[in-house]
Short mmCIF file of C-alpha atoms in Angstrom, two decimals:
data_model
loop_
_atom_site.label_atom_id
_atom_site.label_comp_id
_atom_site.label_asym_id
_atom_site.label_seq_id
_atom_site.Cartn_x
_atom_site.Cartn_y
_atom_site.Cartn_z
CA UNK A 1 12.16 -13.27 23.45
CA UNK A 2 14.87 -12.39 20.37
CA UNK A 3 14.91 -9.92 18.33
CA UNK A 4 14.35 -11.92 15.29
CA UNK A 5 11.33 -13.15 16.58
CA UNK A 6 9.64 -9.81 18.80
CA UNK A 7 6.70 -8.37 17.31
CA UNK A 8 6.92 -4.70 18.61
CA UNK A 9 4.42 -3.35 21.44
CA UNK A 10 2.65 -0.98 18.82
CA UNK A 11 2.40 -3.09 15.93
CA UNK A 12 -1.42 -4.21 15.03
CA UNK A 13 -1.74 -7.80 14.46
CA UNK A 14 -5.09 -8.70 13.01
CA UNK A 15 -6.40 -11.30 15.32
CA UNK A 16 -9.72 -13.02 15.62
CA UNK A 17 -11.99 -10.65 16.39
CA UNK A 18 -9.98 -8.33 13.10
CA UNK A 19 -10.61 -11.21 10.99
CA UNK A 20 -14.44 -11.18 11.28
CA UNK A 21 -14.39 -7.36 10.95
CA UNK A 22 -12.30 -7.60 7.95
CA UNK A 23 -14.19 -10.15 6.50
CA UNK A 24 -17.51 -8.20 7.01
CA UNK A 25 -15.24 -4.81 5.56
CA UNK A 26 -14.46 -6.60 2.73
CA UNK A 27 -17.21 -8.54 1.44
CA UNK A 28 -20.05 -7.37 3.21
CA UNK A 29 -23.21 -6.94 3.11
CA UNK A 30 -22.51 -10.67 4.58
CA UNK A 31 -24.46 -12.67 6.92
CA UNK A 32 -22.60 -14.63 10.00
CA UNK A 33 -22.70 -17.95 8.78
CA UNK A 34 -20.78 -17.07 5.74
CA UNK A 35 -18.07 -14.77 8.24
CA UNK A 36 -18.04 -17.91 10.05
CA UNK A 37 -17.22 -19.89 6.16
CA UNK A 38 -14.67 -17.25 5.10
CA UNK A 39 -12.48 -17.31 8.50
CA UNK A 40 -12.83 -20.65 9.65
CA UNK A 41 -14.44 -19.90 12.50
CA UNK A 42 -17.81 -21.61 14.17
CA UNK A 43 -21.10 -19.46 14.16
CA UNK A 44 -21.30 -19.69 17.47
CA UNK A 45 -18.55 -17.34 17.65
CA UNK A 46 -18.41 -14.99 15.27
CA UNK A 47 -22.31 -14.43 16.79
CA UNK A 48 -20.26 -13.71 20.05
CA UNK A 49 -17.51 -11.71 18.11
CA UNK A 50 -19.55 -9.33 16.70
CA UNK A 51 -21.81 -8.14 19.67
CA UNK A 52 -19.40 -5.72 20.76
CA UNK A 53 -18.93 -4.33 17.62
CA UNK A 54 -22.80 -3.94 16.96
CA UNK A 55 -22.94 -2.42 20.66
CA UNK A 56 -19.85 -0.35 19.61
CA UNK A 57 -21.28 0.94 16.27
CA UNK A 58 -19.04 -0.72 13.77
CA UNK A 59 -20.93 -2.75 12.11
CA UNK A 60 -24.95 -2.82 11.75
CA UNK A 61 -27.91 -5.38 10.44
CA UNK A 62 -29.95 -4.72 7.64
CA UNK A 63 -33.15 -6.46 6.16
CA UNK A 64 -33.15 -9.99 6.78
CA UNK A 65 -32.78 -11.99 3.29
CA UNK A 66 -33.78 -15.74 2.20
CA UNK A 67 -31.80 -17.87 0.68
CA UNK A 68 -33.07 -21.64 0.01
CA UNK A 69 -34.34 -23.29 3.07
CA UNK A 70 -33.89 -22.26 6.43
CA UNK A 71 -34.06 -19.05 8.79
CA UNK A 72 -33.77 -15.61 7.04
CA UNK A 73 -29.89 -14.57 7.28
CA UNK A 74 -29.47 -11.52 9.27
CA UNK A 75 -26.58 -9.59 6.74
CA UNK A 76 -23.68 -7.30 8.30
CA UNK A 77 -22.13 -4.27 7.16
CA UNK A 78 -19.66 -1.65 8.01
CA UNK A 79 -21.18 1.74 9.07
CA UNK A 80 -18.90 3.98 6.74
CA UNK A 81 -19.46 7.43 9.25
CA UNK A 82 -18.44 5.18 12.48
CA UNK A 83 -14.96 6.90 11.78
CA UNK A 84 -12.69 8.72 9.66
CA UNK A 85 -8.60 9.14 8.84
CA UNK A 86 -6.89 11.07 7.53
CA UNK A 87 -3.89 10.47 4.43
CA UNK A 88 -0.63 11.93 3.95
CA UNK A 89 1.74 10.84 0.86
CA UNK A 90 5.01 13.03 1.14
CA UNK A 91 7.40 13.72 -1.86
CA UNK A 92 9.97 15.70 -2.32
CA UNK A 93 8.43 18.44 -4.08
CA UNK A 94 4.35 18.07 -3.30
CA UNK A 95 2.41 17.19 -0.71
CA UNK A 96 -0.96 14.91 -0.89
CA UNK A 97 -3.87 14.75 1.59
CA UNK A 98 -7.23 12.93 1.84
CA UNK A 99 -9.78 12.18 4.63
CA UNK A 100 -11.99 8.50 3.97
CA UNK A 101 -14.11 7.13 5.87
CA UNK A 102 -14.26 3.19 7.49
CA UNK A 103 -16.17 2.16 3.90
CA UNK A 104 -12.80 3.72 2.04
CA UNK A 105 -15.05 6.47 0.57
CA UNK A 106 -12.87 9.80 -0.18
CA UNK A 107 -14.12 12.47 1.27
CA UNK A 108 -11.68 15.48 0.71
CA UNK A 109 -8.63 15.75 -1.51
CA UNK A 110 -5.67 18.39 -1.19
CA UNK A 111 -2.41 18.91 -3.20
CA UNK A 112 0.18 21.37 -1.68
CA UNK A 113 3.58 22.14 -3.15
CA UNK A 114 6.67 21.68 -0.68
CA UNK A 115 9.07 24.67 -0.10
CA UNK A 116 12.21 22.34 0.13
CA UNK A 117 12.51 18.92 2.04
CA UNK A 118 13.14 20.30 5.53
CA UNK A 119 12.18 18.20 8.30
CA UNK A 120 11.04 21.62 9.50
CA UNK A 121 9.31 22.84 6.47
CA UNK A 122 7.28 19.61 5.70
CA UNK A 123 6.10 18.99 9.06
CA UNK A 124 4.68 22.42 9.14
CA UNK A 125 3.24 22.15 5.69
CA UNK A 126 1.81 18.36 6.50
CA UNK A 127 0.52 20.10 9.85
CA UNK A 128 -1.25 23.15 7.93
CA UNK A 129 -2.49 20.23 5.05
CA UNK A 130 -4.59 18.53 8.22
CA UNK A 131 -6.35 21.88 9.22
CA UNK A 132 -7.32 22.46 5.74
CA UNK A 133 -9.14 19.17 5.64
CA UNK A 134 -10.60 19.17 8.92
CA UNK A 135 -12.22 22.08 8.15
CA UNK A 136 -13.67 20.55 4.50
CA UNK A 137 -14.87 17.58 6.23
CA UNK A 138 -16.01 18.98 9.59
CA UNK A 139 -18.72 16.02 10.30
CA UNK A 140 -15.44 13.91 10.70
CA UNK A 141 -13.72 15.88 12.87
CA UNK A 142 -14.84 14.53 16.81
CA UNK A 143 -14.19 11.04 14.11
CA UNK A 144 -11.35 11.08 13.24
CA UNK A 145 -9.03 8.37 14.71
CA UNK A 146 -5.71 9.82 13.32
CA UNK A 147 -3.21 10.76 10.61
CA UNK A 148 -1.55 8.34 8.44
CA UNK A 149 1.62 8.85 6.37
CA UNK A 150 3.39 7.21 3.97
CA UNK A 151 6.65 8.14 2.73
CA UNK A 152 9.14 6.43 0.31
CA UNK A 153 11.98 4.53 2.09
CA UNK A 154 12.99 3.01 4.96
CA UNK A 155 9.80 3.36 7.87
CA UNK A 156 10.15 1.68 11.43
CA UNK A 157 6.75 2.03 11.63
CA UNK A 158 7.04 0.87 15.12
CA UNK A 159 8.57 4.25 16.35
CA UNK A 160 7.17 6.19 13.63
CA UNK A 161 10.68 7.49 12.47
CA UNK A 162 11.90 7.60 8.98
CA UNK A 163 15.16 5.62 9.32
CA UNK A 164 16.10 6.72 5.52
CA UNK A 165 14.22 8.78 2.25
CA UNK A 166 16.37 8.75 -0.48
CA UNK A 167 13.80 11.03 -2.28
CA UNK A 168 13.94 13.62 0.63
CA UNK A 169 17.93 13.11 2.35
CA UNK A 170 16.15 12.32 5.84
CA UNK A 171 18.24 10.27 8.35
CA UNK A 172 16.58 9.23 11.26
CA UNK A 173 13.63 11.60 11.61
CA UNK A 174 11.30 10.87 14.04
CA UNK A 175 8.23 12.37 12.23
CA UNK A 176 5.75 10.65 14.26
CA UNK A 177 6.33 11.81 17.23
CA UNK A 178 6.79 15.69 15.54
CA UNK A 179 3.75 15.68 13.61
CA UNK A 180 1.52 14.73 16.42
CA UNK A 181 3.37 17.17 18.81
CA UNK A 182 2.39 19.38 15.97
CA UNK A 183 -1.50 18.39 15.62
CA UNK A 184 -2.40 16.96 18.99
CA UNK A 185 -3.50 13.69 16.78
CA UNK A 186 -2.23 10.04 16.51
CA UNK A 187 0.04 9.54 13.88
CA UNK A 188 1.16 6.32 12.12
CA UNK A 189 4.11 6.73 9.74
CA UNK A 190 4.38 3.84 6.81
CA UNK A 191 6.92 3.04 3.61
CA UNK A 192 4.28 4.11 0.90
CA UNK A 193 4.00 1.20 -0.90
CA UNK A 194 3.24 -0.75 2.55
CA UNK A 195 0.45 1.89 2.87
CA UNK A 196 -0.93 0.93 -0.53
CA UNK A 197 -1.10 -2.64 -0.05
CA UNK A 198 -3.17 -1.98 3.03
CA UNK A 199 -5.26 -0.42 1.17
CA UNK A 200 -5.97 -3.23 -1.87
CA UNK A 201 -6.52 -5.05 1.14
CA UNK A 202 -9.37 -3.65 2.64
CA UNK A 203 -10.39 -1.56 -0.61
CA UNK A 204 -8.68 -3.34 -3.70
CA UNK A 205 -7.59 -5.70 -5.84
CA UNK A 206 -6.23 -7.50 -2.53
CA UNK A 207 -10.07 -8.07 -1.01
CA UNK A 208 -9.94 -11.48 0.15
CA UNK A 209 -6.72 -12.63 -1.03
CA UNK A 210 -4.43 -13.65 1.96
CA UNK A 211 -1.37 -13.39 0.52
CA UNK A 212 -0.23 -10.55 -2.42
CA UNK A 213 2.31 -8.06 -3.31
CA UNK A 214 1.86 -4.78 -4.57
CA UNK A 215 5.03 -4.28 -6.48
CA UNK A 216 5.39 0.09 -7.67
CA UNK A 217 7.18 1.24 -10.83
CA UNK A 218 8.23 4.64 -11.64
CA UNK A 219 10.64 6.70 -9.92
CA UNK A 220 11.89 4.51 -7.84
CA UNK A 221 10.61 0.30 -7.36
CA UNK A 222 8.96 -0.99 -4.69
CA UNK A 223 7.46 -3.45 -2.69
CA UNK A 224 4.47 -4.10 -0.30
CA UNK A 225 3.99 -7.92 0.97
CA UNK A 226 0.70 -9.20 2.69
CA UNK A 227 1.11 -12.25 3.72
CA UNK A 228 -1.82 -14.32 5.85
CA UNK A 229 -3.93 -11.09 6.28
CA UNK A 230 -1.15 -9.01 7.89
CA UNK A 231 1.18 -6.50 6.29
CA UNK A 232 4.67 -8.04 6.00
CA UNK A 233 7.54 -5.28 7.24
CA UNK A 234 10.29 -7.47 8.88
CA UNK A 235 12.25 -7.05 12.00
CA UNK A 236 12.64 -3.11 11.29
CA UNK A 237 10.50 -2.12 8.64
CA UNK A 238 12.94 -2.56 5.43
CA UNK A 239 10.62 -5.82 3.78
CA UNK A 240 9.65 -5.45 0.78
CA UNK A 241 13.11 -3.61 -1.19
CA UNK A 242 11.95 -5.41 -4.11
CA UNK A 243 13.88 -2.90 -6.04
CA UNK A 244 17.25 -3.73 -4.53
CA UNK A 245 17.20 -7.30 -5.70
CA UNK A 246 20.51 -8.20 -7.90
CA UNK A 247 19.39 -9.00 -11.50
CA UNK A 248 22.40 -8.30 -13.26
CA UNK A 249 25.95 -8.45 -12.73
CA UNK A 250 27.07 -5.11 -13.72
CA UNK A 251 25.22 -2.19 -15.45
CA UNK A 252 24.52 1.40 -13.82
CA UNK A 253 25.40 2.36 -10.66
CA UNK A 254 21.62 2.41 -8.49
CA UNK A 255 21.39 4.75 -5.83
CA UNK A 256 21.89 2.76 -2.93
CA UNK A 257 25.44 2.21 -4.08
CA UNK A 258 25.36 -1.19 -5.88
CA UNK A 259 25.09 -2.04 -9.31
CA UNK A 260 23.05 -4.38 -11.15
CA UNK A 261 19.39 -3.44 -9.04
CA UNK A 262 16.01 -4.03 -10.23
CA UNK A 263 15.61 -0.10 -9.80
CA UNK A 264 19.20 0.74 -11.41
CA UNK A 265 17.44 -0.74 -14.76
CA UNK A 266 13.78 -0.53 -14.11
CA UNK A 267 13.14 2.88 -12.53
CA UNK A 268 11.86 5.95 -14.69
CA UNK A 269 15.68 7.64 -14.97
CA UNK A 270 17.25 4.58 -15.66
CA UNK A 271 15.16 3.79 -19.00
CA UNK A 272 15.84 7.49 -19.48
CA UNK A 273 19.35 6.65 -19.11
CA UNK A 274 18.98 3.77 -21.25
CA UNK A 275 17.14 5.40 -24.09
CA UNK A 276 19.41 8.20 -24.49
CA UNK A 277 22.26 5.43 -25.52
CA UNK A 278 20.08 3.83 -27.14
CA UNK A 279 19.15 6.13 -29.96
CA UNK A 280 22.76 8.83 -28.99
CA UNK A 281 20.56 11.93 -28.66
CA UNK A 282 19.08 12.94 -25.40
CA UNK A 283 16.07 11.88 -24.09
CA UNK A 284 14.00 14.27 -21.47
CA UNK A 285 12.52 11.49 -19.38
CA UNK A 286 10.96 8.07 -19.48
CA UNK A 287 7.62 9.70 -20.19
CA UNK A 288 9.73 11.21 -23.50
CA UNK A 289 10.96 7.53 -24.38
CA UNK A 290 7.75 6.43 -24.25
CA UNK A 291 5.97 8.50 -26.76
CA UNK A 292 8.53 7.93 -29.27
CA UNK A 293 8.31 3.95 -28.64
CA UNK A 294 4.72 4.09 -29.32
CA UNK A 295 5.56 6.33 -32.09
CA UNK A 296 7.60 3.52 -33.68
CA UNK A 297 11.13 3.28 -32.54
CA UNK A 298 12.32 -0.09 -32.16
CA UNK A 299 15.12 0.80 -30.01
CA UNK A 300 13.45 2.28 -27.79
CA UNK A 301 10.89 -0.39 -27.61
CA UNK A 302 13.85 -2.62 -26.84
CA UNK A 303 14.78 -0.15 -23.66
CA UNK A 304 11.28 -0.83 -22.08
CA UNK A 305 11.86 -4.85 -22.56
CA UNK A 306 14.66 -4.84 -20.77
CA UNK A 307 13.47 -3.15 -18.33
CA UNK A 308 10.33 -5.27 -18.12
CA UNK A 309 12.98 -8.17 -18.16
CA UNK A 310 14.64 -6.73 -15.06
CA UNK A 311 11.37 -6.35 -13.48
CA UNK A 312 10.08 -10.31 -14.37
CA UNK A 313 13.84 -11.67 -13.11
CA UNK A 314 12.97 -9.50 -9.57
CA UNK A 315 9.47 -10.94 -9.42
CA UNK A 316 10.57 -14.66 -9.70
CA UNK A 317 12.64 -13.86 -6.90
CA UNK A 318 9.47 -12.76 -5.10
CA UNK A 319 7.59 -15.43 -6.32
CA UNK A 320 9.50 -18.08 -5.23
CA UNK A 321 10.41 -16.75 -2.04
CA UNK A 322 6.47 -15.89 -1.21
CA UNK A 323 4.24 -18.12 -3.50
CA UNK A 324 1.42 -15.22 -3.44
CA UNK A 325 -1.64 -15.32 -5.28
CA UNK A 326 -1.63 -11.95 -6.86
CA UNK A 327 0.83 -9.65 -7.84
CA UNK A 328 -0.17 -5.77 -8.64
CA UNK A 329 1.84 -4.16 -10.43
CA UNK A 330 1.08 0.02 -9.98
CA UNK A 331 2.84 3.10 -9.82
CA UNK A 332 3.38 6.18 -12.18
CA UNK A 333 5.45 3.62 -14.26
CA UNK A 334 2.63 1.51 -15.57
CA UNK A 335 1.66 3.93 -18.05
CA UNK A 336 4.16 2.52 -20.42
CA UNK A 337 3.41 -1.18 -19.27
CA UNK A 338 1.60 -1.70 -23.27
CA UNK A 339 5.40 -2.34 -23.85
CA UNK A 340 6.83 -4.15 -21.57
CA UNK A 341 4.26 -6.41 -19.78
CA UNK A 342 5.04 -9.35 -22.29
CA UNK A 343 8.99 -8.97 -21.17
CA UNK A 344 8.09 -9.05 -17.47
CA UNK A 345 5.57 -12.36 -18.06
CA UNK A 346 7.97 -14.31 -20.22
CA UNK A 347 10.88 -13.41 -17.75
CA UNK A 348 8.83 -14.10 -14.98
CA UNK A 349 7.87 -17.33 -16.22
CA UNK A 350 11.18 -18.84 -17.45
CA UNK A 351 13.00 -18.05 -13.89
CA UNK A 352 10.19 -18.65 -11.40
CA UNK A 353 10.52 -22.03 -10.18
CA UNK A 354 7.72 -25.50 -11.35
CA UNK A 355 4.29 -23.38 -11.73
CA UNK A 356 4.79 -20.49 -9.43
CA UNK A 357 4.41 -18.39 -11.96
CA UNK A 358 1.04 -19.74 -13.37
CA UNK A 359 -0.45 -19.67 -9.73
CA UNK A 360 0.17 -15.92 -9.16
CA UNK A 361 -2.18 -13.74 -11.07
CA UNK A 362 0.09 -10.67 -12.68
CA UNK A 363 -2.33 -7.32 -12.46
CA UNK A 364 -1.32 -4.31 -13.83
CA UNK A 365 -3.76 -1.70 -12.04
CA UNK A 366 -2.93 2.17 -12.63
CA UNK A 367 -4.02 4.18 -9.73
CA UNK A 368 -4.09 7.93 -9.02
CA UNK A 369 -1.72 9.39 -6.70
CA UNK A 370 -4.31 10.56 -4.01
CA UNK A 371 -4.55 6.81 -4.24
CA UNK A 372 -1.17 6.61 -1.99
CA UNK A 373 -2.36 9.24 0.09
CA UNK A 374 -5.43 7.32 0.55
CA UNK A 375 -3.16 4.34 1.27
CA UNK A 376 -1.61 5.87 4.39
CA UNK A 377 -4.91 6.38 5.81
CA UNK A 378 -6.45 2.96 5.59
CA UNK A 379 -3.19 2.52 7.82
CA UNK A 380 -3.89 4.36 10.77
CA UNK A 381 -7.74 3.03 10.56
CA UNK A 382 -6.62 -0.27 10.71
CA UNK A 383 -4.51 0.51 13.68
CA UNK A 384 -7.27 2.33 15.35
CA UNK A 385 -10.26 0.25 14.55
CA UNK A 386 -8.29 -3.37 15.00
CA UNK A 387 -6.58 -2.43 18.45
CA UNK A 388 -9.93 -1.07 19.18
CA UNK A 389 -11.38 -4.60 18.58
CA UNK A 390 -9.15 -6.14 20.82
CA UNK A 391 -10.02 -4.11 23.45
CA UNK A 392 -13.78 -4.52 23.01
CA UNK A 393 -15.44 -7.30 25.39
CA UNK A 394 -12.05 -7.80 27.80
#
């Protein structure tokens, strides 16, 4: 088998048995016959595909319910407690932990500031972090199926090693392999925004939408693609560098190297870039430019158009290429979104090829950071609980 076409030993695929667990994650309480609806499946076998995972604790029945004519429908459910993960979202200068359970509840929440971007240093703090909320949530602990991280850049989640974080200088750290040296647990290591479009998956604005991107703004851009029910990360990890798409010919320099990137327009320093020319006095940060746009300066109005231009000439790109259903727009970045949302629609909608652009729903969905952190958990449960399902009844 090529390269090009080798899915990796480790990687989860979702698979029959992960559909009808999804599908009862998702939407449930749900009775089999409309699992059996939602995946295309018979009845006959979803009844045989979820036996083990009644027998394994998964998923229960509750009251029987009628509806019209007929037997009563047996509903399903996911039992929440059956396990628990824990989330790590690393920056450069703070740390971000969370424990939830199968149901996506949040049980725990930690910050922690870094001391410098050390391989060293943040394994040790990330390793300390996971102590701290094992010890908050201790009915989770004999539970707990792993640790998952996200971290901005480029993540062969296969090997668990950071091939390159611009945000942190790392080259090549294997920090999967270290951190569960470090904590005797399985670890999963994920690009960030990958993590958080697992998460609208199975928690989200994603729930029962096969194919959507989850496209962050902020300090950096970028990009997580589910596509068919399975996260989307290519041959090595690196799908999804929405921000590294071309949109204009020449411009500021990004930090990749090139010019003309969604991100060397888009991101929070380059409208702070922008505003400061924009109105010849300095400007602190995009947060800054935005509270004097909204406090009436046209110019720097115009600045958050643009960018919102750059932004809707990157998502035709997207859109054309992928034909999703949904695109969520998050990060730290859609706070000033009042602004430019029009920009990125009309853009959007005058490159994006016939109606591709009316077909995709554009949602603009703020979430809170431990939302990331959250993110990277949801990752290592689906790793645990959907190779778990493929194990159960062989």
């Amino acid at each position: 088998m090529s390269q090009a076409t080798q899915h990796p030993p480790t990687e989860v695929r979702t698979g029959t048995a992960g559909q009808v667990f999804t599908s009862i994650l998702t939407t449930g309480p749900v009775c089999r016959r409309d699992v059996a609806n939602a995946t295309g499946l018979s009845q006959a076998s979803v009844t045989k595909l979820v036996k083990p995972m009644l027998s394994a604790g998964y998923i229960e029945e509750i009251a029987p319910i009628t509806a019209g004519p007929g037997r009563p429908q047996i509903p399903l459910q996911v039992i929440p407690e059956r396990q628990f993960s824990i989330g790590v979202k690393v920056m450069a200068t703070e740390v971000i932990g969370v424990v939830i359970d199968l149901g996506g509840n949040q049980c725990a929440a930690v910050r922690q500031p870094v001391d410098g971007t050390d391989p060293d240093e943040v394994v040790g703090t990330v390793t300390a972090l996971v102590a701290h909320l094992r010890e908050r949530v201790p009915q989770a602990r004999e539970r707990t199926c792993g640790i998952g991280v996200g971290i901005g850049g480029h993540v062969d989640n296969a090997t668990g090693v950071v091939r390159f974080s611009p945000s942190l200088r790392w080259p090549s750290v294997p920090l999967a392999g270290r951190l569960t040296a470090a904590t005797g647990l399985p670890v999963t290591v994920e690009n960030d925004v990958n993590s958080l479009a697992l998460s609208e998956q199975w928690f989200g604005a994603g729930r029962g939408v096969d194919s959507f991107a989850v496209v962050t703004v902020g300090a950096g851009i970028g990009c997580g693609l589910v596509i068919d029910g399975d996260l989307w990360t290519g041959v090595s990890g690196a799908a999804g560098e929405f921000g590294h798409i071309r949109v204009a010919a020449d411009g500021a320099r990004c930090d990749c190297g090139r010019v003309g990137c969604v991100q060397a327009v888009a991101n929070d320093e380059a409208i702070a870039r922008a505003a400061e020319h924009a109105v010849g006095q300095p400007i602190s940060s995009a947060a800054e430019a935005y509270r004097l746009a909204t406090a009436g300066s046209e110019p720097l109005k115009e600045v958050f158009r643009e960018a919102g231009r750059a932004l809707g000439r990157g998502l035709a790109v997207l859109v054309n290429l992928m034909n999703p259903a949904l695109v969520i727009l998050s990060g730290e970045g859609v706070h000033s979104s009042p602004i430019w949302t029009d920009a990125v629609r009309e853009q959007l909608t005058a490159d994006a090829f016939s109606s591709i652009a009316m077909d995709c729903e554009l949602l603009v969905r703020p979430l809170p950071d431990e939302a990331w952190a959250a993110g990277a958990a949801v990752g290592m449960l689906r790793r645990s609980v959907l190779g778990s399902l493929g194990r159960l009844g062989t």
